[in-house]
Amino acid sequence: MSPDNVHAQVDSLYRQSFGSLLNALLHRFPDLDFEEAEDILQESFSTALIHWQRDTIPANPRGWLYRVSGNKAINLVRKKSRFKQGVPEQQQAAEEDLDDAGIRDHTLGMLFACAHPSLAPKTQMILTLKYVMNLKVEAIAKAFAITVDGVDKILFRGRTAIRTNNIQLTVAGETRDRLPVIHKIIYLIFNEGYKASYGPQLIREELCEEALLLCRELLDAGIGNLDSKALYALMLFNSARLRSRFDAAGKLVDLENQDRRQWDRGLIELGSYYLLGSRTEPATTFHIEASIAWLHCLSPDFESTDWGLITQLYARLISMAKNPFLELNYAVALFYAGQRQKAFLLANDLLRHPFFNQYYLLNATLGKFYWMDGNMGLAREYFVKAIDQTHFEIEKEFIQGLLNRTIS
């Protein structure tokens, strides 16, 4: 295999498996610090690059990396003074393969450790994104609107808390108490994949898939509840429409113009099964969001969408968990439901929010509202603002296309 192909394979493995391998290593060697385990894995990936170029990529590359990192860990712990009496026997067996199921088990354990109630909510989220999902610190900083240094400090405090509080990297007995946090974390992961906040790619399907896997594992392990099913349904409905967000030329397509023949009917049917199986009263925010996504998926075309019912669901959702992102979606639903004045008032009110005033999607939405209302001057003003507020070229091109329509 050529060096370029090996590099590509190693890069792919690093993105997909670094977090799960780290979890497995920390689980097997509980006396390792996070930083030590990370350094060992970095060295193991470098070793893989050298060996696989010289020989060939093994049949189980993740198992190979696990064995190599395990051996490196044994060498390290032998040098540490607290291991003067030798390495525990269960840690010496470094030659076994680690299959996908074993890696997933350790990942689920780390997920619950990161959701430990002694950790602050933001720390829980950031630890998970770093050590379960292996997101880069820069991406996490962007998602939380804080500095890279701020993320590093939170990670340091989180690692220290796990060590000093002796938090086990396993699925603990009080798992159900942690489910609300777990659900929020999984949904945050999915949303980062569905619409990335950082990096060259607008969509990161591997993050969406990982979020779906984590939620499905909760259900398969008998840990999940009805809210887990609703969240799973919501992510399935959104995943079903991923491919239609781009046309054949790779350009962004809005919901109004998507080719619904590309929607994955299998995922929609599976989502419907889990949504119907999640019924409970009172409904939670995930139930309502999933119901909104379900209504979109059921509509044969944009014009047939039941915007009236969707506005009712958004109103109920906002009464439970008000935030500007939901309010913007509510404004869009109101506009297409024929309540244009109310939609304009709500969208313009969001401009008073210091963050949303700089949010490209709000200004793009207002631009489209004014364009559809026949006010080309204001439409152009908001489209120009929106272009300057996104770093994704594909979004800039999409908004530029809308802007051009106000001129022609």
XYZ file of C-alpha atoms in Angstrom:
408
model
C 0.000 0.000 0.000
C 1.307 3.449 -0.921
C 2.425 5.886 1.808
C -0.459 8.212 0.890
C -3.007 5.423 1.398
C -1.463 4.471 4.738
C -1.533 8.103 5.845
C -5.208 8.325 4.866
C -6.043 5.119 6.767
C -4.193 6.245 9.891
C -5.841 9.678 9.763
C -9.256 8.047 9.454
C -8.545 5.693 12.357
C -7.324 8.599 14.458
C -10.530 10.567 13.885
C -12.814 7.593 14.444
C -11.009 5.597 17.135
C -8.707 7.773 19.231
C -11.389 8.483 21.825
C -12.592 4.896 22.162
C -9.024 3.557 22.345
C -8.205 6.106 25.025
C -11.215 4.957 27.020
C -10.156 1.312 26.722
C -6.602 2.146 27.789
C -7.714 4.167 30.816
C -10.120 1.424 31.810
C -7.393 -1.201 31.664
C -4.760 0.974 33.355
C -6.713 3.018 35.930
C -3.522 4.464 37.412
C -2.572 6.174 34.172
C -3.228 9.890 33.959
C -5.274 11.141 31.011
C -2.249 12.985 29.664
C -0.063 9.876 29.898
C -2.659 7.775 28.093
C -3.003 10.403 25.373
C 0.775 10.563 24.875
C 0.946 6.764 24.620
C -1.755 6.684 21.975
C -0.099 9.472 19.990
C 3.112 7.416 19.980
C 1.173 4.294 18.955
C -0.363 6.034 15.950
C 3.109 7.247 14.931
C 4.397 3.686 15.290
C 1.519 2.430 13.134
C 2.408 4.890 10.395
C 5.987 3.577 10.261
C 5.179 -0.149 10.508
C 2.222 -0.177 8.139
C 4.167 1.624 5.423
C 6.923 -0.957 5.747
C 4.690 -4.013 6.079
C 0.917 -3.842 5.636
C -2.160 -2.684 7.497
C -3.286 -5.493 9.850
C -6.714 -7.127 9.632
C -7.728 -5.564 12.957
C -5.966 -2.174 12.993
C -7.686 -0.948 16.151
C -6.752 -4.164 17.948
C -3.152 -3.673 16.767
C -3.121 -0.114 18.123
C -4.597 -1.332 21.405
C -1.902 -3.989 21.819
C 0.908 -1.571 21.010
C -0.440 1.126 23.326
C -0.979 -1.527 26.040
C 2.646 -2.591 25.829
C 3.787 1.018 25.976
C 1.558 1.547 29.020
C 3.113 -1.464 30.767
C 6.586 -0.060 30.126
C 5.512 3.261 31.601
C 3.850 1.915 34.730
C 6.893 -0.244 35.455
C 8.941 2.946 35.667
C 6.565 4.683 38.041
C 7.429 4.391 41.684
C 3.982 3.271 42.771
C 4.430 0.103 40.732
C 7.601 -1.082 42.464
C 5.934 -4.365 43.254
C 5.234 -5.013 39.600
C 2.413 -4.559 37.149
C -0.913 -6.182 38.096
C -1.397 -9.461 36.240
C -4.573 -8.358 34.465
C -2.663 -5.427 32.974
C 0.240 -7.524 31.717
C -1.788 -9.414 29.114
C -1.163 -6.960 26.310
C -1.369 -9.301 23.376
C -5.141 -9.769 23.195
C -7.155 -8.130 20.443
C -9.818 -5.625 21.345
C -12.861 -6.128 19.129
C -15.435 -3.476 18.234
C -17.817 -4.644 20.967
C -15.135 -4.236 23.614
C -14.293 -0.760 22.401
C -17.963 0.239 22.441
C -18.390 -1.047 26.014
C -15.536 1.142 27.203
C -16.935 4.117 25.293
C -20.287 3.781 27.052
C -18.476 3.591 30.401
C -16.566 6.779 29.673
C -19.793 8.483 28.603
C -21.392 7.792 31.991
C -18.222 8.802 33.826
C -18.286 12.163 32.064
C -21.910 12.600 33.173
C -21.069 12.078 36.855
C -23.179 14.431 39.019
C -20.116 15.801 40.820
C -19.022 17.454 37.561
C -20.428 20.787 36.437
C -22.747 20.581 33.390
C -20.340 22.384 31.064
C -17.486 20.175 32.255
C -19.593 17.085 31.549
C -20.218 18.220 27.999
C -16.652 19.255 27.250
C -15.114 16.088 28.712
C -17.436 13.981 26.571
C -16.699 15.868 23.389
C -12.977 15.498 24.013
C -12.685 11.975 25.422
C -15.678 10.182 23.929
C -15.900 11.960 20.573
C -12.267 13.105 20.204
C -13.281 16.543 18.985
C -10.415 18.977 18.729
C -10.154 21.634 21.412
C -10.672 24.314 18.748
C -13.996 22.761 17.693
C -15.162 22.525 21.307
C -14.218 26.161 21.926
C -16.245 27.202 18.888
C -19.264 25.145 19.961
C -19.265 26.737 23.441
C -18.217 30.209 22.308
C -15.210 30.235 24.661
C -11.457 30.414 24.129
C -9.189 27.431 23.531
C -7.433 28.272 26.780
C -10.801 28.179 28.535
C -11.494 24.692 27.184
C -8.044 23.499 28.285
C -8.687 24.746 31.816
C -12.073 23.006 31.975
C -10.512 19.768 30.714
C -7.770 20.001 33.321
C -10.268 20.547 36.131
C -12.426 17.725 34.822
C -9.547 15.254 34.652
C -8.483 16.273 38.157
C -12.019 15.766 39.470
C -12.249 12.297 37.916
C -8.952 11.323 39.525
C -9.516 12.851 42.979
C -13.135 11.657 43.243
C -12.165 8.211 41.983
C -14.887 8.299 39.326
C -15.025 4.885 37.685
C -14.916 4.708 33.883
C -17.801 2.249 33.828
C -21.573 2.222 33.559
C -22.403 2.856 37.197
C -25.425 1.547 39.105
C -27.186 4.914 39.256
C -27.246 5.218 35.468
C -30.839 6.399 35.101
C -30.111 9.475 37.206
C -27.569 10.514 34.609
C -29.753 9.921 31.559
C -30.946 13.546 31.141
C -27.317 14.701 30.942
C -26.408 11.805 28.642
C -29.269 12.731 26.312
C -28.130 16.364 26.125
C -24.574 15.275 25.398
C -25.614 12.853 22.650
C -27.831 15.472 21.020
C -25.038 18.044 21.151
C -22.748 15.549 19.413
C -25.374 14.909 16.741
C -25.932 18.617 16.135
C -22.197 19.228 15.807
C -22.228 16.640 13.027
C -25.444 17.882 11.418
C -24.147 21.454 11.303
C -20.506 21.748 12.289
C -19.416 24.842 14.183
C -15.757 24.541 13.190
C -13.521 23.154 10.476
C -13.719 22.808 6.688
C -16.787 20.529 6.569
C -20.322 21.810 7.079
C -21.575 18.291 7.851
C -19.652 15.599 9.737
C -21.645 12.433 9.202
C -19.355 10.387 11.435
C -20.488 12.459 14.442
C -24.143 11.935 13.540
C -23.497 8.193 13.242
C -21.644 8.119 16.560
C -24.505 9.884 18.331
C -26.976 7.382 16.863
C -24.759 4.482 17.954
C -24.459 5.808 21.507
C -28.219 6.265 21.815
C -28.935 2.841 20.330
C -26.477 1.280 22.778
C -28.334 2.854 25.687
C -31.523 1.237 24.430
C -29.949 -2.145 23.627
C -28.302 -2.266 27.055
C -31.670 -1.725 28.732
C -30.444 1.558 30.227
C -32.444 3.941 28.054
C -35.966 5.165 28.731
C -38.832 6.633 26.714
C -36.922 9.896 26.322
C -34.014 7.915 24.842
C -36.413 6.508 22.242
C -37.719 9.975 21.388
C -34.169 11.306 21.001
C -33.247 8.333 18.819
C -36.313 8.980 16.633
C -35.434 12.674 16.324
C -31.894 11.924 15.169
C -33.132 9.269 12.731
C -35.581 11.723 11.127
C -32.854 14.339 10.726
C -30.331 11.798 9.445
C -32.819 10.644 6.811
C -32.632 14.091 5.180
C -28.865 14.616 5.327
C -28.006 13.719 1.728
C -30.703 15.952 0.231
C -29.124 19.045 1.783
C -26.758 19.214 -1.216
C -27.413 19.034 -4.947
C -25.403 17.077 -7.527
C -22.905 19.939 -7.756
C -22.371 19.942 -3.996
C -24.264 23.187 -3.413
C -26.431 23.745 -0.345
C -30.185 23.223 -0.807
C -32.805 24.596 1.613
C -35.732 22.509 2.839
C -38.095 24.183 0.394
C -36.170 22.888 -2.628
C -34.836 19.542 -1.442
C -35.457 16.456 -3.562
C -37.539 14.428 -1.141
C -36.997 11.289 -3.210
C -33.518 11.254 -1.686
C -34.861 11.058 1.855
C -34.064 7.709 3.442
C -37.465 6.090 3.933
C -35.931 3.249 5.931
C -34.618 5.669 8.547
C -37.955 7.523 8.588
C -39.833 4.265 9.202
C -37.409 3.302 11.962
C -37.766 6.746 13.518
C -41.557 6.443 13.364
C -41.353 3.101 15.162
C -39.287 4.558 18.017
C -41.359 7.751 18.250
C -44.608 5.783 18.537
C -42.951 3.535 21.114
C -41.868 6.540 23.197
C -45.322 7.904 23.973
C -45.612 9.356 27.435
C -47.388 12.156 29.264
C -46.318 14.758 29.764
C -44.264 14.803 26.585
C -40.654 15.946 26.903
C -38.770 18.359 24.672
C -37.317 15.452 22.688
C -40.810 14.078 22.030
C -41.955 17.440 20.685
C -38.846 18.031 18.575
C -39.150 14.518 17.158
C -42.815 15.159 16.344
C -41.881 18.319 14.427
C -39.218 16.424 12.456
C -41.727 13.610 11.849
C -44.259 16.048 10.353
C -41.611 17.322 7.932
C -40.716 13.764 6.945
C -44.374 12.837 6.335
C -44.986 15.788 3.980
C -44.744 14.767 0.298
C -43.686 18.309 -0.598
C -42.946 21.631 1.070
C -46.367 23.093 0.307
C -48.124 20.186 2.041
C -46.302 20.745 5.333
C -48.678 21.211 8.266
C -47.160 24.517 9.378
C -50.102 25.278 11.641
C -49.495 22.191 13.764
C -45.748 22.800 13.689
C -46.234 26.327 15.083
C -48.320 24.870 17.916
C -45.593 22.368 18.716
C -42.899 25.065 18.688
C -44.993 27.256 20.988
C -45.299 24.368 23.419
C -41.593 23.612 23.136
C -40.595 27.209 23.848
C -42.842 27.286 26.913
C -40.786 24.335 28.234
C -37.276 25.313 27.144
C -37.024 28.812 25.728
C -33.902 29.588 23.713
C -33.187 31.798 20.676
C -32.514 28.860 18.326
C -36.003 27.499 18.949
C -37.499 30.969 18.635
C -35.898 31.406 15.219
C -37.381 28.087 14.060
C -40.712 29.177 15.504
C -40.520 32.413 13.495
C -39.934 30.430 10.296
C -42.908 28.164 11.043
C -45.099 31.205 11.756
C -44.086 32.818 8.469
C -45.015 29.785 6.388
C -48.186 29.259 8.409
C -49.348 32.677 7.191
C -48.626 34.595 10.410
C -46.081 36.882 8.781
C -46.433 39.879 11.093
C -45.840 37.731 14.149
C -42.863 36.081 12.419
C -41.285 39.467 11.613
C -41.780 40.705 15.171
C -40.182 37.599 16.679
C -37.226 37.535 14.264
C -36.513 41.245 14.695
C -36.745 40.882 18.460
C -33.979 38.259 18.264
C -31.672 40.942 16.826
C -31.510 42.406 20.340
C -29.743 39.246 21.489
C -25.975 40.034 21.444
C -25.017 36.642 19.991
C -27.902 36.295 17.574
C -27.286 39.731 16.146
C -24.081 38.205 14.767
C -25.679 34.887 13.788
C -25.715 34.418 10.032
C -28.860 32.265 9.998
C -30.970 34.928 11.690
C -29.919 37.561 9.160
C -30.316 35.132 6.253
C -33.807 34.277 7.516
C -34.786 37.934 7.817
C -33.396 38.520 4.341
C -35.606 35.769 2.948
C -38.631 37.030 4.885
C -38.233 40.516 3.389
C -37.517 39.099 -0.082
C -40.705 37.009 -0.012
C -42.573 40.057 1.314
C -41.357 42.129 -1.644
C -38.945 44.431 0.239
C -35.788 43.907 -1.839
C -33.832 46.705 -0.163
C -34.058 45.240 3.329
C -33.611 41.727 1.936
C -30.263 42.726 0.400
C -29.176 44.405 3.636
C -29.693 41.256 5.684
C -28.230 38.914 3.061
C -25.022 40.996 2.954
C -24.769 40.803 6.760
C -25.293 37.054 6.695
C -22.546 36.454 4.113
C -20.004 38.120 6.391
C -21.128 36.108 9.421
C -20.347 32.566 8.258
C -16.925 31.072 7.592
C -18.306 28.210 5.470
C -17.858 28.969 1.762
C -20.801 26.738 0.859
C -23.084 28.880 3.036
C -21.646 32.091 1.598
C -22.409 30.806 -1.914
C -25.948 29.848 -0.936
C -26.707 33.270 0.569
C -25.044 34.990 -2.393
C -27.488 33.127 -4.625
C -30.379 34.543 -2.601
C -28.821 37.998 -2.756
C -28.516 37.760 -6.560
C -32.237 37.033 -6.797
C -33.007 40.378 -5.141
C -31.007 42.177 -7.824
C -32.163 40.422 -10.994
